[in-house]
Amino acid sequence: MRLGVNVPNFGPGTDPGILRRWALTVEGLGYDLLMVSDHVVITPDVAEQYPAPFYEPFTTLAWLAGATSRITLGTTVLIVPYRHPLLVARMAANLNDLSGGRLVLGVGVGWARQEFEALGVRYDRRGRLTDEHLAAIRAAWADEGDYRSGGVPVWVGGSSDAALRRAVRFGEAWHPLRNTLPWLRETWPRLKTIADEQHRPVPAFAPRILLRITRSPVTSADRRAGEGTIEQVMDDLEQLRLLGAETVVFDPFNEDPDETLHPEAAWEMLAAVASRRDGR
């Protein structure tokens, strides 16, 4: 099972030097995938959780492609309605080509109503727009002579039935974000049912989970996967593997922007997981 990391590309402690250190740390620890998030306009609803500076994902990944050599790069998740689909198709195809085929395009519909308004995109049509844009991106990539996408894999985020249908229709993988293990066990069979109904293959399973290592076990019923002692985290990985996950992405950001001023704490947690994974 491949392991990835969602690297904070936002917040008061983030700058090009820190992003490069994140990338070299994650790659040096042996992780397989480095992903970043997406916002375009830091409206008040966005800034409350993800304050400026917020580095645009395609630009950031292009920078990190040059700083790394092996690790796969991706978005978790690109908010599809924010950009013209032909622009997304072009940028993703070019980044994949320039990085040596290392791109994963994780996508979603978005949630920040004020940001949609600032961009002049209808919030109430974001689901329909996402479907239309993904269809257009796929059509553009089909013309390989123009776009040379090299087969960029698309991971579709979201937890609603509409998101599951979108994952089956457009995705190489379903990419749910920061859920509990019981919810994932309950929802994964629903995705298989939808795939059967649509007579399509079942997408791969590539969840993004929290990473918050604690000294004492977390025993609450709403404990999210990746939260607890190192033993709980490693058991969560095993349970996800048994459930069929081919890739798991850790998200070490615990919702306090000041964490970005002290990335060493996240690096220590990632090192602990890497050490256990390698049997050290």
PDB file of C-alpha atoms in Angstrom:
ATOM      1  CA  MET A   1       0.000   0.000   0.000  1.00  0.00           C
ATOM      2  CA  ARG A   2       1.359   3.404  -1.002  1.00  0.00           C
ATOM      3  CA  LEU A   3       1.485   6.217   1.569  1.00  0.00           C
ATOM      4  CA  GLY A   4       1.230   9.930   0.836  1.00  0.00           C
ATOM      5  CA  VAL A   5       1.213  13.250   2.676  1.00  0.00           C
ATOM      6  CA  ASN A   6      -0.996  16.311   2.273  1.00  0.00           C
ATOM      7  CA  VAL A   7       1.511  19.162   2.688  1.00  0.00           C
ATOM      8  CA  PRO A   8       0.192  22.543   3.944  1.00  0.00           C
ATOM      9  CA  ASN A   9       0.588  25.070   1.124  1.00  0.00           C
ATOM     10  CA  PHE A  10      -0.949  27.848   3.217  1.00  0.00           C
ATOM     11  CA  GLY A  11      -0.640  29.607   6.545  1.00  0.00           C
ATOM     12  CA  PRO A  12       1.677  32.051   8.311  1.00  0.00           C
ATOM     13  CA  GLY A  13       4.674  29.704   8.405  1.00  0.00           C
ATOM     14  CA  THR A  14       4.563  28.718   4.751  1.00  0.00           C
ATOM     15  CA  ASP A  15       6.973  30.101   2.180  1.00  0.00           C
ATOM     16  CA  PRO A  16       8.942  28.636  -0.751  1.00  0.00           C
ATOM     17  CA  GLY A  17      11.766  27.480   1.515  1.00  0.00           C
ATOM     18  CA  ILE A  18       9.411  25.661   3.894  1.00  0.00           C
ATOM     19  CA  LEU A  19       7.555  24.043   0.995  1.00  0.00           C
ATOM     20  CA  ARG A  20      10.857  22.764  -0.370  1.00  0.00           C
ATOM     21  CA  ARG A  21      11.826  21.413   3.065  1.00  0.00           C
ATOM     22  CA  TRP A  22       8.446  19.687   3.319  1.00  0.00           C
ATOM     23  CA  ALA A  23       8.975  18.064  -0.063  1.00  0.00           C
ATOM     24  CA  LEU A  24      12.505  16.884   0.678  1.00  0.00           C
ATOM     25  CA  THR A  25      11.466  15.603   4.117  1.00  0.00           C
ATOM     26  CA  VAL A  26       8.490  13.651   2.800  1.00  0.00           C
ATOM     27  CA  GLU A  27      10.470  12.206  -0.104  1.00  0.00           C
ATOM     28  CA  GLY A  28      13.438  11.452   2.155  1.00  0.00           C
ATOM     29  CA  LEU A  29      11.217   9.527   4.583  1.00  0.00           C
ATOM     30  CA  GLY A  30      10.178   7.247   1.739  1.00  0.00           C
ATOM     31  CA  TYR A  31       6.623   8.430   1.217  1.00  0.00           C
ATOM     32  CA  ASP A  32       5.198   7.771  -2.219  1.00  0.00           C
ATOM     33  CA  LEU A  33       2.988  10.811  -2.785  1.00  0.00           C
ATOM     34  CA  LEU A  34       2.997  14.528  -1.925  1.00  0.00           C
ATOM     35  CA  MET A  35      -0.257  16.459  -2.320  1.00  0.00           C
ATOM     36  CA  VAL A  36      -1.391  20.063  -1.780  1.00  0.00           C
ATOM     37  CA  SER A  37      -4.757  21.788  -1.434  1.00  0.00           C
ATOM     38  CA  ASP A  38      -6.573  24.365  -3.560  1.00  0.00           C
ATOM     39  CA  HIS A  39      -8.013  27.812  -3.001  1.00  0.00           C
ATOM     40  CA  VAL A  40      -7.823  30.762  -5.372  1.00  0.00           C
ATOM     41  CA  VAL A  41      -9.356  33.712  -3.491  1.00  0.00           C
ATOM     42  CA  ILE A  42      -8.780  33.844   0.261  1.00  0.00           C
ATOM     43  CA  THR A  43     -12.229  35.130   1.185  1.00  0.00           C
ATOM     44  CA  PRO A  44     -13.188  35.346   4.881  1.00  0.00           C
ATOM     45  CA  ASP A  45     -14.712  31.858   4.921  1.00  0.00           C
ATOM     46  CA  VAL A  46     -11.489  30.408   3.507  1.00  0.00           C
ATOM     47  CA  ALA A  47      -9.158  32.541   5.651  1.00  0.00           C
ATOM     48  CA  GLU A  48     -10.812  31.315   8.839  1.00  0.00           C
ATOM     49  CA  GLN A  49      -9.387  27.842   8.200  1.00  0.00           C
ATOM     50  CA  TYR A  50      -6.644  28.349   5.607  1.00  0.00           C
ATOM     51  CA  PRO A  51      -5.165  31.853   5.901  1.00  0.00           C
ATOM     52  CA  ALA A  52      -2.820  33.531   3.460  1.00  0.00           C
ATOM     53  CA  PRO A  53      -0.367  33.048   2.016  1.00  0.00           C
ATOM     54  CA  PHE A  54      -2.051  30.298   0.023  1.00  0.00           C
ATOM     55  CA  TYR A  55       0.136  28.939  -2.758  1.00  0.00           C
ATOM     56  CA  GLU A  56      -1.821  27.957  -5.877  1.00  0.00           C
ATOM     57  CA  PRO A  57      -1.484  24.188  -6.382  1.00  0.00           C
ATOM     58  CA  PHE A  58      -0.345  23.926 -10.009  1.00  0.00           C
ATOM     59  CA  THR A  59       2.310  26.589  -9.441  1.00  0.00           C
ATOM     60  CA  THR A  60       3.392  24.960  -6.192  1.00  0.00           C
ATOM     61  CA  LEU A  61       3.613  21.466  -7.652  1.00  0.00           C
ATOM     62  CA  ALA A  62       5.610  22.722 -10.621  1.00  0.00           C
ATOM     63  CA  TRP A  63       8.088  24.247  -8.161  1.00  0.00           C
ATOM     64  CA  LEU A  64       8.226  21.036  -6.112  1.00  0.00           C
ATOM     65  CA  ALA A  65       8.612  18.863  -9.214  1.00  0.00           C
ATOM     66  CA  GLY A  66      11.958  20.531  -9.758  1.00  0.00           C
ATOM     67  CA  ALA A  67      12.963  20.063  -6.122  1.00  0.00           C
ATOM     68  CA  THR A  68      12.175  16.323  -6.039  1.00  0.00           C
ATOM     69  CA  SER A  69      13.045  13.351  -8.197  1.00  0.00           C
ATOM     70  CA  ARG A  70      10.901  10.364  -7.264  1.00  0.00           C
ATOM     71  CA  ILE A  71       7.774  11.262  -5.348  1.00  0.00           C
ATOM     72  CA  THR A  72       4.376  11.476  -7.050  1.00  0.00           C
ATOM     73  CA  LEU A  73       2.712  14.920  -6.876  1.00  0.00           C
ATOM     74  CA  GLY A  74      -0.979  15.696  -6.615  1.00  0.00           C
ATOM     75  CA  THR A  75      -3.921  17.835  -5.557  1.00  0.00           C
ATOM     76  CA  THR A  76      -6.245  17.021  -2.678  1.00  0.00           C
ATOM     77  CA  VAL A  77      -8.396  18.403  -3.944  1.00  0.00           C
ATOM     78  CA  LEU A  78      -8.515  20.765  -6.941  1.00  0.00           C
ATOM     79  CA  ILE A  79     -11.815  22.653  -6.900  1.00  0.00           C
ATOM     80  CA  VAL A  80     -12.922  21.935 -10.432  1.00  0.00           C
ATOM     81  CA  PRO A  81     -15.483  24.749 -11.046  1.00  0.00           C
ATOM     82  CA  TYR A  82     -12.924  27.480 -10.257  1.00  0.00           C
ATOM     83  CA  ARG A  83     -11.070  27.189 -13.576  1.00  0.00           C
ATOM     84  CA  HIS A  84     -11.984  26.705 -17.219  1.00  0.00           C
ATOM     85  CA  PRO A  85     -11.768  22.964 -17.945  1.00  0.00           C
ATOM     86  CA  LEU A  86      -9.458  23.426 -20.923  1.00  0.00           C
ATOM     87  CA  LEU A  87      -7.081  25.401 -18.711  1.00  0.00           C
ATOM     88  CA  VAL A  88      -7.103  22.592 -16.134  1.00  0.00           C
ATOM     89  CA  ALA A  89      -6.568  20.011 -18.871  1.00  0.00           C
ATOM     90  CA  ARG A  90      -3.614  21.967 -20.229  1.00  0.00           C
ATOM     91  CA  MET A  91      -1.959  22.684 -16.877  1.00  0.00           C
ATOM     92  CA  ALA A  92      -2.391  19.124 -15.615  1.00  0.00           C
ATOM     93  CA  ALA A  93      -1.110  17.581 -18.837  1.00  0.00           C
ATOM     94  CA  ASN A  94       1.891  19.914 -18.963  1.00  0.00           C
ATOM     95  CA  LEU A  95       2.773  19.374 -15.305  1.00  0.00           C
ATOM     96  CA  ASN A  96       2.498  15.617 -15.728  1.00  0.00           C
ATOM     97  CA  ASP A  97       4.760  15.758 -18.787  1.00  0.00           C
ATOM     98  CA  LEU A  98       7.333  18.084 -17.216  1.00  0.00           C
ATOM     99  CA  SER A  99       7.505  16.034 -14.004  1.00  0.00           C
ATOM    100  CA  GLY A 100       8.047  12.750 -15.804  1.00  0.00           C
ATOM    101  CA  GLY A 101       4.522  11.406 -15.353  1.00  0.00           C
ATOM    102  CA  ARG A 102       4.298  12.079 -11.608  1.00  0.00           C
ATOM    103  CA  LEU A 103       0.910  13.833 -11.352  1.00  0.00           C
ATOM    104  CA  VAL A 104      -2.311  12.717  -9.665  1.00  0.00           C
ATOM    105  CA  LEU A 105      -5.276  15.070 -10.136  1.00  0.00           C
ATOM    106  CA  GLY A 106      -7.489  14.883  -7.070  1.00  0.00           C
ATOM    107  CA  VAL A 107     -10.723  16.822  -7.626  1.00  0.00           C
ATOM    108  CA  GLY A 108     -13.773  18.037  -5.733  1.00  0.00           C
ATOM    109  CA  VAL A 109     -16.709  20.424  -5.919  1.00  0.00           C
ATOM    110  CA  GLY A 110     -15.661  22.932  -3.227  1.00  0.00           C
ATOM    111  CA  TRP A 111     -17.435  24.381  -0.206  1.00  0.00           C
ATOM    112  CA  ALA A 112     -16.512  28.092   0.235  1.00  0.00           C
ATOM    113  CA  ARG A 113     -19.566  30.055  -0.888  1.00  0.00           C
ATOM    114  CA  GLN A 114     -17.849  33.468  -0.688  1.00  0.00           C
ATOM    115  CA  GLU A 115     -14.966  32.236  -2.820  1.00  0.00           C
ATOM    116  CA  PHE A 116     -17.407  31.024  -5.485  1.00  0.00           C
ATOM    117  CA  GLU A 117     -19.048  34.451  -5.454  1.00  0.00           C
ATOM    118  CA  ALA A 118     -15.688  36.228  -5.774  1.00  0.00           C
ATOM    119  CA  LEU A 119     -14.863  34.099  -8.820  1.00  0.00           C
ATOM    120  CA  GLY A 120     -18.278  34.629 -10.402  1.00  0.00           C
ATOM    121  CA  VAL A 121     -19.139  30.921 -10.282  1.00  0.00           C
ATOM    122  CA  ARG A 122     -22.568  29.761  -9.176  1.00  0.00           C
ATOM    123  CA  TYR A 123     -22.284  27.931  -5.874  1.00  0.00           C
ATOM    124  CA  ASP A 124     -25.624  26.181  -6.360  1.00  0.00           C
ATOM    125  CA  ARG A 125     -24.405  24.628  -9.628  1.00  0.00           C
ATOM    126  CA  ARG A 126     -21.008  23.459  -8.407  1.00  0.00           C
ATOM    127  CA  GLY A 127     -21.846  19.764  -8.633  1.00  0.00           C
ATOM    128  CA  ARG A 128     -23.209  19.992 -12.170  1.00  0.00           C
ATOM    129  CA  LEU A 129     -20.310  22.217 -13.225  1.00  0.00           C
ATOM    130  CA  THR A 130     -17.814  19.735 -11.812  1.00  0.00           C
ATOM    131  CA  ASP A 131     -19.334  16.930 -13.871  1.00  0.00           C
ATOM    132  CA  GLU A 132     -19.398  19.050 -17.023  1.00  0.00           C
ATOM    133  CA  HIS A 133     -15.801  20.198 -16.517  1.00  0.00           C
ATOM    134  CA  LEU A 134     -14.509  16.700 -15.833  1.00  0.00           C
ATOM    135  CA  ALA A 135     -16.148  15.482 -19.023  1.00  0.00           C
ATOM    136  CA  ALA A 136     -14.489  18.318 -20.936  1.00  0.00           C
ATOM    137  CA  ILE A 137     -11.095  17.586 -19.362  1.00  0.00           C
ATOM    138  CA  ARG A 138     -11.371  13.918 -20.306  1.00  0.00           C
ATOM    139  CA  ALA A 139     -12.335  14.879 -23.868  1.00  0.00           C
ATOM    140  CA  ALA A 140      -9.367  17.243 -24.139  1.00  0.00           C
ATOM    141  CA  TRP A 141      -6.963  14.573 -22.908  1.00  0.00           C
ATOM    142  CA  ALA A 142      -8.340  12.158 -25.486  1.00  0.00           C
ATOM    143  CA  ASP A 143      -6.561  14.312 -28.085  1.00  0.00           C
ATOM    144  CA  GLU A 144      -3.113  13.139 -26.999  1.00  0.00           C
ATOM    145  CA  GLY A 145      -1.385  14.892 -29.888  1.00  0.00           C
ATOM    146  CA  ASP A 146      -2.376  18.231 -28.379  1.00  0.00           C
ATOM    147  CA  TYR A 147      -2.337  17.646 -24.635  1.00  0.00           C
ATOM    148  CA  ARG A 148       0.026  14.676 -24.069  1.00  0.00           C
ATOM    149  CA  SER A 149      -1.541  13.993 -20.671  1.00  0.00           C
ATOM    150  CA  GLY A 150       0.227  10.663 -20.353  1.00  0.00           C
ATOM    151  CA  GLY A 151      -2.828   9.292 -18.574  1.00  0.00           C
ATOM    152  CA  VAL A 152      -3.114  11.561 -15.550  1.00  0.00           C
ATOM    153  CA  PRO A 153      -5.055   9.601 -12.908  1.00  0.00           C
ATOM    154  CA  VAL A 154      -8.093  11.411 -11.502  1.00  0.00           C
ATOM    155  CA  TRP A 155      -9.106  10.902  -7.878  1.00  0.00           C
ATOM    156  CA  VAL A 156     -12.600  12.103  -7.022  1.00  0.00           C
ATOM    157  CA  GLY A 157     -13.291  13.369  -3.512  1.00  0.00           C
ATOM    158  CA  GLY A 158     -16.594  13.665  -1.687  1.00  0.00           C
ATOM    159  CA  SER A 159     -18.920  11.561   0.425  1.00  0.00           C
ATOM    160  CA  SER A 160     -22.423  12.144  -1.000  1.00  0.00           C
ATOM    161  CA  ASP A 161     -24.130   9.774  -3.427  1.00  0.00           C
ATOM    162  CA  ALA A 162     -23.518  12.365  -6.143  1.00  0.00           C
ATOM    163  CA  ALA A 163     -19.795  12.289  -5.331  1.00  0.00           C
ATOM    164  CA  LEU A 164     -19.761   8.491  -5.423  1.00  0.00           C
ATOM    165  CA  ARG A 165     -21.456   8.517  -8.825  1.00  0.00           C
ATOM    166  CA  ARG A 166     -18.900  11.088  -9.988  1.00  0.00           C
ATOM    167  CA  ALA A 167     -16.056   8.875  -8.782  1.00  0.00           C
ATOM    168  CA  VAL A 168     -17.425   5.913 -10.705  1.00  0.00           C
ATOM    169  CA  ARG A 169     -17.965   7.952 -13.860  1.00  0.00           C
ATOM    170  CA  PHE A 170     -14.764   9.989 -13.937  1.00  0.00           C
ATOM    171  CA  GLY A 171     -12.295   8.635 -11.403  1.00  0.00           C
ATOM    172  CA  GLU A 172      -9.499   6.133 -11.306  1.00  0.00           C
ATOM    173  CA  ALA A 173      -9.928   6.342  -7.523  1.00  0.00           C
ATOM    174  CA  TRP A 174     -12.377   7.488  -4.875  1.00  0.00           C
ATOM    175  CA  HIS A 175     -10.653   9.902  -2.477  1.00  0.00           C
ATOM    176  CA  PRO A 176     -12.728  10.545   0.680  1.00  0.00           C
ATOM    177  CA  LEU A 177     -11.311  13.017   3.186  1.00  0.00           C
ATOM    178  CA  ARG A 178     -10.757  12.695   6.963  1.00  0.00           C
ATOM    179  CA  ASN A 179     -13.451  10.169   7.866  1.00  0.00           C
ATOM    180  CA  THR A 180     -13.914   7.527  10.555  1.00  0.00           C
ATOM    181  CA  LEU A 181     -13.182   3.874   9.867  1.00  0.00           C
ATOM    182  CA  PRO A 182     -16.796   2.806  10.522  1.00  0.00           C
ATOM    183  CA  TRP A 183     -18.041   5.345   7.972  1.00  0.00           C
ATOM    184  CA  LEU A 184     -15.529   4.154   5.384  1.00  0.00           C
ATOM    185  CA  ARG A 185     -16.503   0.523   5.978  1.00  0.00           C
ATOM    186  CA  GLU A 186     -20.157   1.451   5.538  1.00  0.00           C
ATOM    187  CA  THR A 187     -19.715   3.642   2.454  1.00  0.00           C
ATOM    188  CA  TRP A 188     -17.196   1.621   0.426  1.00  0.00           C
ATOM    189  CA  PRO A 189     -19.782  -1.075  -0.461  1.00  0.00           C
ATOM    190  CA  ARG A 190     -22.126   1.706  -1.630  1.00  0.00           C
ATOM    191  CA  LEU A 191     -19.524   2.742  -4.187  1.00  0.00           C
ATOM    192  CA  LYS A 192     -19.354  -0.840  -5.464  1.00  0.00           C
ATOM    193  CA  THR A 193     -23.141  -0.909  -5.798  1.00  0.00           C
ATOM    194  CA  ILE A 194     -23.154   2.322  -7.811  1.00  0.00           C
ATOM    195  CA  ALA A 195     -20.420   0.971 -10.082  1.00  0.00           C
ATOM    196  CA  ASP A 196     -22.476  -2.159 -10.712  1.00  0.00           C
ATOM    197  CA  GLU A 197     -25.555  -0.039 -11.467  1.00  0.00           C
ATOM    198  CA  GLN A 198     -23.581   1.999 -13.999  1.00  0.00           C
ATOM    199  CA  HIS A 199     -21.867  -1.098 -15.446  1.00  0.00           C
ATOM    200  CA  ARG A 200     -18.492   0.473 -14.792  1.00  0.00           C
ATOM    201  CA  PRO A 201     -15.348  -0.706 -12.985  1.00  0.00           C
ATOM    202  CA  VAL A 202     -15.087   0.018  -9.286  1.00  0.00           C
ATOM    203  CA  PRO A 203     -12.569   2.849  -8.737  1.00  0.00           C
ATOM    204  CA  ALA A 204      -9.584   2.257  -6.525  1.00  0.00           C
ATOM    205  CA  PHE A 205      -9.843   3.302  -2.889  1.00  0.00           C
ATOM    206  CA  ALA A 206      -7.426   6.112  -1.877  1.00  0.00           C
ATOM    207  CA  PRO A 207      -8.586   7.841   1.323  1.00  0.00           C
ATOM    208  CA  ARG A 208      -7.017  10.882   2.925  1.00  0.00           C
ATOM    209  CA  ILE A 209      -6.917  10.453   6.685  1.00  0.00           C
ATOM    210  CA  LEU A 210      -5.868  12.544   9.633  1.00  0.00           C
ATOM    211  CA  LEU A 211      -2.446  12.151  11.237  1.00  0.00           C
ATOM    212  CA  ARG A 212      -2.519  13.105  14.900  1.00  0.00           C
ATOM    213  CA  ILE A 213      -0.382  10.887  17.112  1.00  0.00           C
ATOM    214  CA  THR A 214      -1.236  11.023  20.822  1.00  0.00           C
ATOM    215  CA  ARG A 215       0.388   9.537  23.903  1.00  0.00           C
ATOM    216  CA  SER A 216      -2.835   8.016  25.178  1.00  0.00           C
ATOM    217  CA  PRO A 217      -5.333   6.048  23.078  1.00  0.00           C
ATOM    218  CA  VAL A 218      -8.262   7.950  21.589  1.00  0.00           C
ATOM    219  CA  THR A 219     -11.373   5.961  22.490  1.00  0.00           C
ATOM    220  CA  SER A 220     -14.258   8.220  21.449  1.00  0.00           C
ATOM    221  CA  ALA A 221     -16.843   6.768  19.065  1.00  0.00           C
ATOM    222  CA  ASP A 222     -16.169   9.538  16.546  1.00  0.00           C
ATOM    223  CA  ARG A 223     -12.409   8.942  16.405  1.00  0.00           C
ATOM    224  CA  ARG A 224     -11.236   9.580  12.874  1.00  0.00           C
ATOM    225  CA  ALA A 225      -8.843   7.252  11.118  1.00  0.00           C
ATOM    226  CA  GLY A 226      -5.240   8.284  11.764  1.00  0.00           C
ATOM    227  CA  GLU A 227      -5.945   9.761  15.188  1.00  0.00           C
ATOM    228  CA  GLY A 228      -4.525   8.180  18.343  1.00  0.00           C
ATOM    229  CA  THR A 229      -1.399   6.401  19.475  1.00  0.00           C
ATOM    230  CA  ILE A 230       1.117   5.192  16.920  1.00  0.00           C
ATOM    231  CA  GLU A 231      -0.305   1.691  17.469  1.00  0.00           C
ATOM    232  CA  GLN A 232      -3.811   2.941  16.628  1.00  0.00           C
ATOM    233  CA  VAL A 233      -2.544   4.728  13.526  1.00  0.00           C
ATOM    234  CA  MET A 234      -0.706   1.648  12.272  1.00  0.00           C
ATOM    235  CA  ASP A 235      -3.770  -0.500  12.941  1.00  0.00           C
ATOM    236  CA  ASP A 236      -5.891   1.987  10.991  1.00  0.00           C
ATOM    237  CA  LEU A 237      -3.526   1.559   8.043  1.00  0.00           C
ATOM    238  CA  GLU A 238      -3.876  -2.197   8.263  1.00  0.00           C
ATOM    239  CA  GLN A 239      -7.668  -1.973   8.438  1.00  0.00           C
ATOM    240  CA  LEU A 240      -7.685   0.304   5.388  1.00  0.00           C
ATOM    241  CA  ARG A 241      -5.425  -2.130   3.542  1.00  0.00           C
ATOM    242  CA  LEU A 242      -7.800  -4.975   4.343  1.00  0.00           C
ATOM    243  CA  LEU A 243     -10.681  -2.815   3.141  1.00  0.00           C
ATOM    244  CA  GLY A 244      -8.923  -2.470  -0.204  1.00  0.00           C
ATOM    245  CA  ALA A 245      -7.059   0.847  -0.018  1.00  0.00           C
ATOM    246  CA  GLU A 246      -4.255   1.002  -2.558  1.00  0.00           C
ATOM    247  CA  THR A 247      -3.035   4.414  -1.334  1.00  0.00           C
ATOM    248  CA  VAL A 248      -3.578   6.298   1.942  1.00  0.00           C
ATOM    249  CA  VAL A 249      -2.723   9.993   2.226  1.00  0.00           C
ATOM    250  CA  PHE A 250      -1.925  11.408   5.666  1.00  0.00           C
ATOM    251  CA  ASP A 251      -3.127  14.904   6.543  1.00  0.00           C
ATOM    252  CA  PRO A 252      -1.030  16.195   9.478  1.00  0.00           C
ATOM    253  CA  PHE A 253      -2.781  19.592   9.621  1.00  0.00           C
ATOM    254  CA  ASN A 254      -4.948  19.753  12.739  1.00  0.00           C
ATOM    255  CA  GLU A 255      -6.884  22.926  11.910  1.00  0.00           C
ATOM    256  CA  ASP A 256      -4.679  25.485  13.678  1.00  0.00           C
ATOM    257  CA  PRO A 257      -2.890  27.707  11.131  1.00  0.00           C
ATOM    258  CA  ASP A 258      -0.106  28.406  13.641  1.00  0.00           C
ATOM    259  CA  GLU A 259       0.968  24.769  13.173  1.00  0.00           C
ATOM    260  CA  THR A 260       2.569  25.899   9.922  1.00  0.00           C
ATOM    261  CA  LEU A 261       5.087  27.879  11.981  1.00  0.00           C
ATOM    262  CA  HIS A 262       6.367  24.636  13.529  1.00  0.00           C
ATOM    263  CA  PRO A 263       6.340  21.903  10.859  1.00  0.00           C
ATOM    264  CA  GLU A 264       8.844  19.829  12.821  1.00  0.00           C
ATOM    265  CA  ALA A 265       6.010  18.348  14.911  1.00  0.00           C
ATOM    266  CA  ALA A 266       4.334  16.999  11.776  1.00  0.00           C
ATOM    267  CA  TRP A 267       7.657  15.726  10.439  1.00  0.00           C
ATOM    268  CA  GLU A 268       8.222  13.788  13.677  1.00  0.00           C
ATOM    269  CA  MET A 269       4.831  12.093  13.334  1.00  0.00           C
ATOM    270  CA  LEU A 270       5.527  11.214   9.712  1.00  0.00           C
ATOM    271  CA  ALA A 271       8.938   9.839  10.692  1.00  0.00           C
ATOM    272  CA  ALA A 272       7.314   7.678  13.376  1.00  0.00           C
ATOM    273  CA  VAL A 273       4.935   6.140  10.836  1.00  0.00           C
ATOM    274  CA  ALA A 274       7.739   5.650   8.311  1.00  0.00           C
ATOM    275  CA  SER A 275       9.858   3.919  10.947  1.00  0.00           C
ATOM    276  CA  ARG A 276       7.063   1.523  11.887  1.00  0.00           C
ATOM    277  CA  ARG A 277       6.314   0.892   8.224  1.00  0.00           C
ATOM    278  CA  ASP A 278       9.942  -0.061   7.616  1.00  0.00           C
ATOM    279  CA  GLY A 279      10.019  -2.257  10.715  1.00  0.00           C
ATOM    280  CA  ARG A 280      12.588  -0.174  12.527  1.00  0.00           C
TER     281      ARG A 280
END
